[in-house]
């Protein structure tokens, strides 16, 4: 289709997406009969026989170990919600482009025409021999938790739900530097996380792993605590590890009074009077897109450090800082999984990159910092070896 003839011609966003954002490119030149006989029949049969005799040969003679499947059912796409698999494809294509650009990882978008947990798991298991890793994307909670856990148990390749863990890694990296800037330690910091979906649960878990103790997670009904009888199993388990430890319960206003850190992964708006009740030198991460839970103009009245998920404000918490390097590092050592220590290592590497440039408006590097992919890649590969999940 010619650029001037498509339905939204003249709109730069649609012009850029015309025909999609991806294509398949051959790594070998087929210039004549000899090359054809090596790349395809009869030569390819020898490679097939070698792999049949020893399946580990796929890591040498196919693209499989460098290729990730980006799998979605279209139920939680960006801030758009359940828009279905067809409408999710532009986002999955974009994700694949980011994998290649920032991690040198090939990626294939796969949008599934099912939202059934069993069908998604079975489909991914059947597709798994074609890929070195699985990136689950934009699958709504709480189904995403079960899907990821069961696939991690059944497959011997990395399975990673980026909406959970990519967000968590970058949030921890940014928070590490924000705590350093404000003279706090993880153990002595009081944190409020608004949102108990995929990102909220993962951020809470990684912060607990990093040493934060006084932590509450809030959903629409208030603080997750065992005094409530309406919690899902995932939320109930999280309540025991967070609010229950300090006897916290109640509303967002109750939790925010005197809190050092607010991390929003929920949408909505936090009233200014509640923001004003936080501790001095507060830290506010309003990560909802396109409208942060606390707009930076309001946040800066009461907080020393402010971050968002947007690229037009300083301190963008952007998953692209994490997932390409995490998969690249895992692929480098042919890891069988992505462990908690690999995620923590990625966060530490990202935090360390800021170094002496640390300032209120620079607590996390830009995605275009050329050091980012290599630093995350190396840290993840080393952690995989320490955890015994590396095959190389």
mmCIF file of N, CA and C in Angstrom, residues 159-208:
data_model
loop_
_atom_site.group_PDB
_atom_site.id
_atom_site.type_symbol
_atom_site.label_atom_id
_atom_site.label_comp_id
_atom_site.label_asym_id
_atom_site.label_seq_id
_atom_site.Cartn_x
_atom_site.Cartn_y
_atom_site.Cartn_z
ATOM 1 N N UNK A 159 11.566 -18.066 31.240
ATOM 2 C CA UNK A 159 10.204 -17.551 31.104
ATOM 3 C C UNK A 159 10.118 -16.303 31.971
ATOM 4 N N UNK A 160 9.696 -15.202 31.373
ATOM 5 C CA UNK A 160 9.788 -13.902 32.038
ATOM 6 C C UNK A 160 8.567 -13.082 31.678
ATOM 7 N N UNK A 161 7.797 -12.668 32.677
ATOM 8 C CA UNK A 161 6.650 -11.788 32.439
ATOM 9 C C UNK A 161 7.122 -10.355 32.646
ATOM 10 N N UNK A 162 7.363 -9.649 31.559
ATOM 11 C CA UNK A 162 8.016 -8.347 31.649
ATOM 12 C C UNK A 162 7.185 -7.319 32.393
ATOM 13 N N UNK A 163 5.868 -7.373 32.262
ATOM 14 C CA UNK A 163 5.027 -6.416 32.987
ATOM 15 C C UNK A 163 5.271 -6.501 34.484
ATOM 16 N N UNK A 164 5.578 -7.697 34.951
ATOM 17 C CA UNK A 164 5.935 -7.861 36.357
ATOM 18 C C UNK A 164 7.397 -7.498 36.601
ATOM 19 N N UNK A 165 8.275 -8.299 36.032
ATOM 20 C CA UNK A 165 9.662 -8.293 36.483
ATOM 21 C C UNK A 165 10.512 -7.204 35.852
ATOM 22 N N UNK A 166 10.215 -6.827 34.596
ATOM 23 C CA UNK A 166 10.939 -5.713 34.013
ATOM 24 C C UNK A 166 10.679 -4.436 34.782
ATOM 25 N N UNK A 167 9.410 -4.201 35.088
ATOM 26 C CA UNK A 167 9.050 -3.031 35.888
ATOM 27 C C UNK A 167 9.729 -3.073 37.249
ATOM 28 N N UNK A 168 9.725 -4.247 37.867
ATOM 29 C CA UNK A 168 10.301 -4.381 39.203
ATOM 30 C C UNK A 168 11.800 -4.112 39.204
ATOM 31 N N UNK A 169 12.507 -4.626 38.226
ATOM 32 C CA UNK A 169 13.960 -4.438 38.156
ATOM 33 C C UNK A 169 14.313 -2.963 38.032
ATOM 34 N N UNK A 170 13.648 -2.265 37.113
ATOM 35 C CA UNK A 170 13.982 -0.855 36.893
ATOM 36 C C UNK A 170 13.542 -0.008 38.086
ATOM 37 N N UNK A 171 12.386 -0.330 38.666
ATOM 38 C CA UNK A 171 11.932 0.408 39.850
ATOM 39 C C UNK A 171 12.920 0.248 40.998
ATOM 40 N N UNK A 172 13.426 -0.971 41.204
ATOM 41 C CA UNK A 172 14.398 -1.182 42.271
ATOM 42 C C UNK A 172 15.683 -0.415 41.998
ATOM 43 N N UNK A 173 16.155 -0.421 40.757
ATOM 44 C CA UNK A 173 17.371 0.312 40.424
ATOM 45 C C UNK A 173 17.207 1.800 40.737
ATOM 46 N N UNK A 174 16.087 2.365 40.305
ATOM 47 C CA UNK A 174 15.844 3.788 40.552
ATOM 48 C C UNK A 174 15.687 4.076 42.038
ATOM 49 N N UNK A 175 14.979 3.190 42.734
ATOM 50 C CA UNK A 175 14.787 3.402 44.166
ATOM 51 C C UNK A 175 16.105 3.280 44.928
ATOM 52 N N UNK A 176 16.959 2.372 44.526
ATOM 53 C CA UNK A 176 18.275 2.227 45.163
ATOM 54 C C UNK A 176 19.018 3.556 45.152
ATOM 55 N N UNK A 177 19.000 4.236 44.008
ATOM 56 C CA UNK A 177 19.689 5.515 43.907
ATOM 57 C C UNK A 177 18.945 6.628 44.620
ATOM 58 N N UNK A 178 17.608 6.567 44.619
ATOM 59 C CA UNK A 178 16.844 7.578 45.348
ATOM 60 C C UNK A 178 17.095 7.466 46.855
ATOM 61 N N UNK A 179 17.193 6.248 47.348
ATOM 62 C CA UNK A 179 17.496 6.055 48.772
ATOM 63 C C UNK A 179 18.895 6.564 49.098
ATOM 64 N N UNK A 180 19.828 6.290 48.206
ATOM 65 C CA UNK A 180 21.191 6.780 48.402
ATOM 66 C C UNK A 180 21.212 8.305 48.443
ATOM 67 N N UNK A 181 20.461 8.914 47.566
ATOM 68 C CA UNK A 181 20.433 10.374 47.481
ATOM 69 C C UNK A 181 19.823 11.001 48.727
ATOM 70 N N UNK A 182 18.841 10.338 49.321
ATOM 71 C CA UNK A 182 18.154 10.893 50.491
ATOM 72 C C UNK A 182 18.688 10.329 51.806
ATOM 73 N N UNK A 183 19.777 9.566 51.742
ATOM 74 C CA UNK A 183 20.418 9.077 52.957
ATOM 75 C C UNK A 183 19.648 7.989 53.680
ATOM 76 N N UNK A 184 18.910 7.183 52.943
ATOM 77 C CA UNK A 184 18.120 6.122 53.549
ATOM 78 C C UNK A 184 18.721 4.753 53.239
ATOM 79 N N UNK A 185 18.316 3.765 54.010
ATOM 80 C CA UNK A 185 18.650 2.371 53.736
ATOM 81 C C UNK A 185 17.359 1.617 53.441
ATOM 82 N N UNK A 186 17.429 0.515 52.698
ATOM 83 C CA UNK A 186 16.212 -0.266 52.460
ATOM 84 C C UNK A 186 15.534 -0.695 53.752
ATOM 85 N N UNK A 187 16.341 -1.124 54.712
ATOM 86 C CA UNK A 187 15.788 -1.648 55.960
ATOM 87 C C UNK A 187 15.076 -0.576 56.777
ATOM 88 N N UNK A 188 15.474 0.673 56.615
ATOM 89 C CA UNK A 188 14.892 1.746 57.406
ATOM 90 C C UNK A 188 13.890 2.605 56.663
ATOM 91 N N UNK A 189 13.422 2.123 55.528
ATOM 92 C CA UNK A 189 12.541 2.917 54.671
ATOM 93 C C UNK A 189 11.127 2.353 54.674
ATOM 94 N N UNK A 190 10.170 3.239 54.751
ATOM 95 C CA UNK A 190 8.757 2.841 54.747
ATOM 96 C C UNK A 190 8.174 3.103 53.358
ATOM 97 N N UNK A 191 7.676 2.042 52.702
ATOM 98 C CA UNK A 191 7.262 2.093 51.308
ATOM 99 C C UNK A 191 5.785 1.759 51.170
ATOM 100 N N UNK A 192 5.113 2.512 50.305
ATOM 101 C CA UNK A 192 3.727 2.244 49.930
ATOM 102 C C UNK A 192 3.685 1.975 48.430
ATOM 103 N N UNK A 193 3.096 0.836 48.058
ATOM 104 C CA UNK A 193 2.898 0.506 46.647
ATOM 105 C C UNK A 193 1.408 0.507 46.376
ATOM 106 N N UNK A 194 0.990 1.336 45.438
ATOM 107 C CA UNK A 194 -0.423 1.406 45.061
ATOM 108 C C UNK A 194 -0.628 0.606 43.790
ATOM 109 N N UNK A 195 -1.382 -0.490 43.925
ATOM 110 C CA UNK A 195 -1.605 -1.384 42.797
ATOM 111 C C UNK A 195 -1.153 -2.785 43.151
ATOM 112 N N UNK A 196 -2.073 -3.743 43.094
ATOM 113 C CA UNK A 196 -1.760 -5.120 43.457
ATOM 114 C C UNK A 196 -1.934 -6.051 42.271
ATOM 115 N N UNK A 197 -1.726 -5.508 41.080
ATOM 116 C CA UNK A 197 -1.727 -6.328 39.875
ATOM 117 C C UNK A 197 -0.352 -6.890 39.615
ATOM 118 N N UNK A 198 -0.092 -7.210 38.345
ATOM 119 C CA UNK A 198 1.168 -7.860 37.991
ATOM 120 C C UNK A 198 2.373 -7.039 38.431
ATOM 121 N N UNK A 199 2.396 -5.753 38.074
ATOM 122 C CA UNK A 199 3.557 -4.929 38.402
ATOM 123 C C UNK A 199 3.674 -4.707 39.904
ATOM 124 N N UNK A 200 2.560 -4.419 40.568
ATOM 125 C CA UNK A 200 2.604 -4.148 42.003
ATOM 126 C C UNK A 200 3.130 -5.322 42.808
ATOM 127 N N UNK A 201 2.665 -6.511 42.494
ATOM 128 C CA UNK A 201 3.127 -7.707 43.214
ATOM 129 C C UNK A 201 4.614 -7.924 42.983
ATOM 130 N N UNK A 202 5.060 -7.779 41.733
ATOM 131 C CA UNK A 202 6.469 -8.017 41.431
ATOM 132 C C UNK A 202 7.374 -6.964 42.064
ATOM 133 N N UNK A 203 6.949 -5.708 42.035
ATOM 134 C CA UNK A 203 7.741 -4.657 42.677
ATOM 135 C C UNK A 203 7.855 -4.932 44.170
ATOM 136 N N UNK A 204 6.750 -5.316 44.787
ATOM 137 C CA UNK A 204 6.796 -5.634 46.218
ATOM 138 C C UNK A 204 7.763 -6.768 46.497
ATOM 139 N N UNK A 205 7.706 -7.817 45.698
ATOM 140 C CA UNK A 205 8.563 -8.981 45.936
ATOM 141 C C UNK A 205 10.041 -8.637 45.769
ATOM 142 N N UNK A 206 10.371 -7.839 44.755
ATOM 143 C CA UNK A 206 11.785 -7.537 44.551
ATOM 144 C C UNK A 206 12.297 -6.584 45.628
ATOM 145 N N UNK A 207 11.430 -5.685 46.116
ATOM 146 C CA UNK A 207 11.851 -4.794 47.197
ATOM 147 C C UNK A 207 12.083 -5.581 48.489
ATOM 148 N N UNK A 208 11.229 -6.563 48.746
ATOM 149 C CA UNK A 208 11.461 -7.419 49.907
ATOM 150 C C UNK A 208 12.800 -8.154 49.766
#
